[in-house]
Coordinates of C-alpha atoms in Angstrom, one line a residue:
Chain A
S1 CA 107.3 -4.9 261.1
Y2 CA 106.3 -1.5 262.5
E3 CA 102.2 -1.3 262.6
M4 CA 100.5 2.0 263.1
T5 CA 96.9 2.2 264.1
Q6 CA 94.3 5.1 263.0
P7 CA 90.4 5.2 263.3
L8 CA 88.7 3.8 260.4
S9 CA 86.5 7.2 260.5
L10 CA 86.0 10.2 262.1
S11 CA 83.0 12.7 261.9
V12 CA 83.0 16.5 263.1
A13 CA 80.9 19.2 262.4
L14 CA 81.5 21.7 260.0
G15 CA 83.7 24.8 261.7
Q16 CA 85.0 22.6 264.4
T17 CA 88.2 21.0 264.9
A18 CA 89.0 17.3 264.0
R19 CA 91.7 15.4 265.3
I20 CA 92.9 12.4 263.6
T21 CA 95.4 10.1 265.5
C22 CA 97.9 7.8 264.4
G23 CA 99.3 5.1 266.9
G24 CA 102.3 3.1 267.0
D25 CA 104.8 1.8 269.6
N26 CA 107.0 4.8 270.7
I27 CA 106.2 7.2 267.5
G28 CA 107.0 9.9 269.1
G29 CA 110.6 9.1 267.9
K30 CA 110.1 8.9 264.5
D31 CA 109.1 11.4 262.1
V32 CA 105.5 11.2 261.0
H33 CA 104.3 12.4 258.0
W34 CA 100.3 12.7 256.8
Y35 CA 98.7 12.6 253.4
Q36 CA 95.2 13.5 252.2
Q37 CA 93.7 11.4 249.4
K38 CA 90.3 12.5 248.2
P39 CA 88.2 10.0 245.7
G40 CA 89.7 9.2 242.5
Q41 CA 92.8 11.6 243.4
A42 CA 96.7 10.9 244.5
P43 CA 97.5 11.5 247.9
V44 CA 98.9 15.2 248.7
L45 CA 101.3 15.6 251.3
V46 CA 99.7 17.8 254.1
I47 CA 102.1 17.6 256.9
Y48 CA 105.8 16.2 257.1
S49 CA 108.0 15.6 259.8
D50 CA 105.3 15.8 262.5
S51 CA 104.4 19.5 262.2
N52 CA 105.9 21.1 259.0
R53 CA 103.2 22.5 256.7
P54 CA 104.6 22.3 252.9
S55 CA 103.9 25.2 250.6
G56 CA 100.0 25.7 249.7
I57 CA 98.7 23.6 252.1
P58 CA 96.3 25.9 254.8
E59 CA 97.3 26.8 258.2
R60 CA 94.3 25.2 259.2
F61 CA 96.0 21.9 259.3
S62 CA 98.9 21.2 262.2
G63 CA 100.6 18.1 263.3
S64 CA 102.1 16.8 266.5
N65 CA 103.8 13.9 267.5
S66 CA 104.6 12.5 271.0
G67 CA 105.0 9.2 273.1
N68 CA 102.4 6.5 271.2
T69 CA 100.4 8.9 269.4
A70 CA 100.8 11.2 266.3
T71 CA 98.0 13.6 265.8
L72 CA 97.0 15.3 262.8
T73 CA 94.6 18.5 263.7
I74 CA 92.7 20.2 261.4
S75 CA 90.8 23.4 262.6
S76 CA 88.0 24.9 261.7
A77 CA 87.4 22.0 259.5
Q78 CA 85.2 22.4 256.0
V79 CA 83.4 20.2 253.8
G80 CA 86.3 20.6 251.0
D81 CA 88.3 18.6 253.8
E82 CA 86.4 15.7 253.3
A83 CA 89.0 12.7 252.4
D84 CA 91.0 10.0 253.3
Y85 CA 94.0 10.8 255.6
Y86 CA 97.4 8.4 255.9
C87 CA 100.0 8.6 258.5
Q88 CA 103.6 7.3 257.5
V89 CA 107.1 7.0 258.8
W90 CA 110.0 5.4 257.7
H91 CA 111.2 2.5 259.8
T92 CA 114.1 -0.1 259.5
S93 CA 114.7 0.9 256.0
T94 CA 111.4 0.6 254.5
V95 CA 108.1 3.3 254.1
V96 CA 105.0 2.0 256.3
F97 CA 101.5 3.9 255.9
G98 CA 98.8 3.5 258.4
G99 CA 95.3 2.0 257.6
G100 CA 93.8 5.5 257.1
T101 CA 90.9 7.3 258.5
K102 CA 88.0 8.5 256.7
L103 CA 87.2 12.4 257.9
T104 CA 83.3 13.3 257.0
V105 CA 82.5 17.1 257.8
L106 CA 79.0 17.2 258.7
Chain B
Q1 CA 106.9 21.9 240.0
V2 CA 108.1 18.4 239.5
Q3 CA 105.4 16.1 237.9
L4 CA 105.3 12.3 237.1
Q5 CA 103.0 10.8 234.9
E6 CA 102.7 6.6 235.2
S7 CA 101.8 4.7 231.9
G8 CA 101.9 1.0 231.1
P9 CA 99.6 -1.9 230.3
G10 CA 96.2 -1.5 232.1
L11 CA 95.3 -5.2 232.3
V12 CA 97.9 -7.9 233.0
K13 CA 97.5 -11.9 233.0
P14 CA 97.6 -13.8 235.9
S15 CA 101.3 -15.2 236.0
E16 CA 102.5 -12.7 233.9
T17 CA 104.6 -9.7 234.6
L18 CA 103.6 -6.1 235.6
S19 CA 105.4 -3.4 234.0
L20 CA 104.8 0.4 234.0
T21 CA 107.1 3.7 233.9
C22 CA 107.1 6.9 235.3
T23 CA 108.1 10.0 233.6
V24 CA 109.3 13.1 235.3
S25 CA 108.9 16.2 234.0
G26 CA 109.8 19.9 235.6
G27 CA 113.0 18.5 237.0
S28 CA 115.9 15.9 236.9
I29 CA 115.5 12.4 238.1
S30 CA 119.2 13.1 239.1
G31 CA 119.8 13.4 243.1
S32 CA 116.5 12.1 244.6
Y33 CA 115.0 9.0 245.6
W34 CA 111.9 7.4 243.3
S35 CA 109.2 5.1 244.6
W36 CA 106.4 3.5 243.6
I37 CA 103.5 2.6 245.5
R38 CA 100.3 1.1 245.1
Q39 CA 96.7 0.9 246.5
T40 CA 94.4 -1.8 246.3
P41 CA 90.8 -1.1 245.8
G42 CA 89.0 0.3 248.8
K43 CA 92.0 -0.3 251.0
G44 CA 95.0 1.5 251.9
L45 CA 98.3 2.4 250.6
E46 CA 101.4 -0.3 250.4
W47 CA 104.6 1.3 249.4
I48 CA 106.4 -1.0 247.0
G49 CA 110.2 0.3 246.6
Y50 CA 112.4 2.8 245.6
V51 CA 115.7 3.3 243.4
Y52 CA 117.9 6.1 243.8
Y53 CA 119.5 8.1 241.2
R54 CA 122.9 6.2 241.5
G55 CA 121.1 2.6 241.0
N56 CA 120.7 1.6 244.9
T57 CA 117.3 0.2 245.5
N58 CA 115.2 -0.9 248.7
Y59 CA 112.2 -3.0 248.6
N60 CA 109.3 -3.9 250.9
P61 CA 110.1 -7.1 252.4
S62 CA 106.7 -8.7 251.2
L63 CA 107.2 -8.3 247.6
R64 CA 111.2 -8.3 247.5
S65 CA 111.1 -11.7 245.5
R66 CA 109.0 -10.4 242.9
V67 CA 109.8 -6.7 242.3
T68 CA 112.6 -4.6 240.1
V69 CA 112.8 -0.7 240.1
S70 CA 115.3 0.8 237.8
L71 CA 115.7 3.9 236.3
D72 CA 116.8 5.7 233.1
T73 CA 118.3 9.2 233.9
S74 CA 118.6 9.4 229.7
K75 CA 114.8 9.5 229.6
N76 CA 114.2 11.0 233.0
Q77 CA 112.2 7.8 233.5
F78 CA 111.7 5.0 236.5
S79 CA 110.3 1.5 236.0
L80 CA 108.5 -1.1 238.0
R81 CA 108.6 -4.4 237.3
L82 CA 106.4 -6.9 239.2
T83 CA 106.5 -10.9 238.5
S84 CA 104.1 -13.7 238.6
V85 CA 101.1 -11.3 239.4
T86 CA 97.7 -12.4 240.9
A87 CA 94.9 -10.9 241.3
A88 CA 95.6 -9.3 244.5
D89 CA 98.1 -7.2 242.3
T90 CA 94.9 -5.4 241.0
A91 CA 95.6 -1.9 242.3
V92 CA 96.1 1.6 241.4
Y93 CA 99.7 2.3 241.4
Y94 CA 101.5 5.5 242.0
C95 CA 105.0 6.7 241.2
A96 CA 106.4 9.7 243.8
S97 CA 109.5 11.4 244.6
R98 CA 110.9 11.6 247.9
G99 CA 110.8 15.0 249.9
K100 CA 114.1 17.2 250.1
T101 CA 114.5 17.2 253.4
G102 CA 116.4 14.9 255.8
S103 CA 113.2 12.5 256.5
Y104 CA 111.4 10.2 254.0
Y105 CA 108.1 11.1 252.7
F106 CA 106.8 11.4 248.9
D107 CA 106.3 15.2 247.8
Y108 CA 105.5 14.7 244.5
W109 CA 102.7 11.6 243.1
G110 CA 101.8 10.8 239.8
Q111 CA 98.0 10.8 239.1
G112 CA 98.1 6.7 239.5
A113 CA 97.4 3.7 236.7
L114 CA 94.9 1.4 237.2
V115 CA 96.0 -2.3 236.5
T116 CA 93.9 -5.1 236.4
V117 CA 95.2 -8.9 236.5
S118 CA 92.5 -11.0 235.2
S119 CA 92.6 -13.3 232.1

């Protein structure tokens, strides 16, 4: 099975840039998707296929993917960005999620 | 805008079968893939499986022996059956649709249904 590693938690100062990583063996060869989940709510897609933003997602959210690490970047982090973030890939006909990162905006 | 809504019992006894239905509105169930995903309390997300509108299915290997995902195109619904449940199956269960581009991601999610396994 394929495993992806995310930091359990990350803190960022208000207005600064948060970079959430997702590590996996040659993950750069896969499409990586990112979800934001706030307490009590369903996940929301924020980035698909490495770096594409769905309609309605602010430009502050961006993504990159190379080698063994995919990164979700949140520029000018806001209090409203506090949430859990999950990466996800498709691997050998199955869906795999990372363990999630809790982002705190200080 | 597609909307998904889970429904089903919130409490299931150990060893029995968990059954949930997802109703799709704002779009047709035809032409896409429809998945179930769960999240155990305080934990991450686990994909359970999908059904394609033509009836093809694919399941998480860790759950394959206990899972069935099916669809009813006449009602624009798809369903989950999970047999022989234990306390470890207590989770919030989400239904979700696959995104429209070539890769496999989830663009629309239901609000989630909490299912507790307890006697």
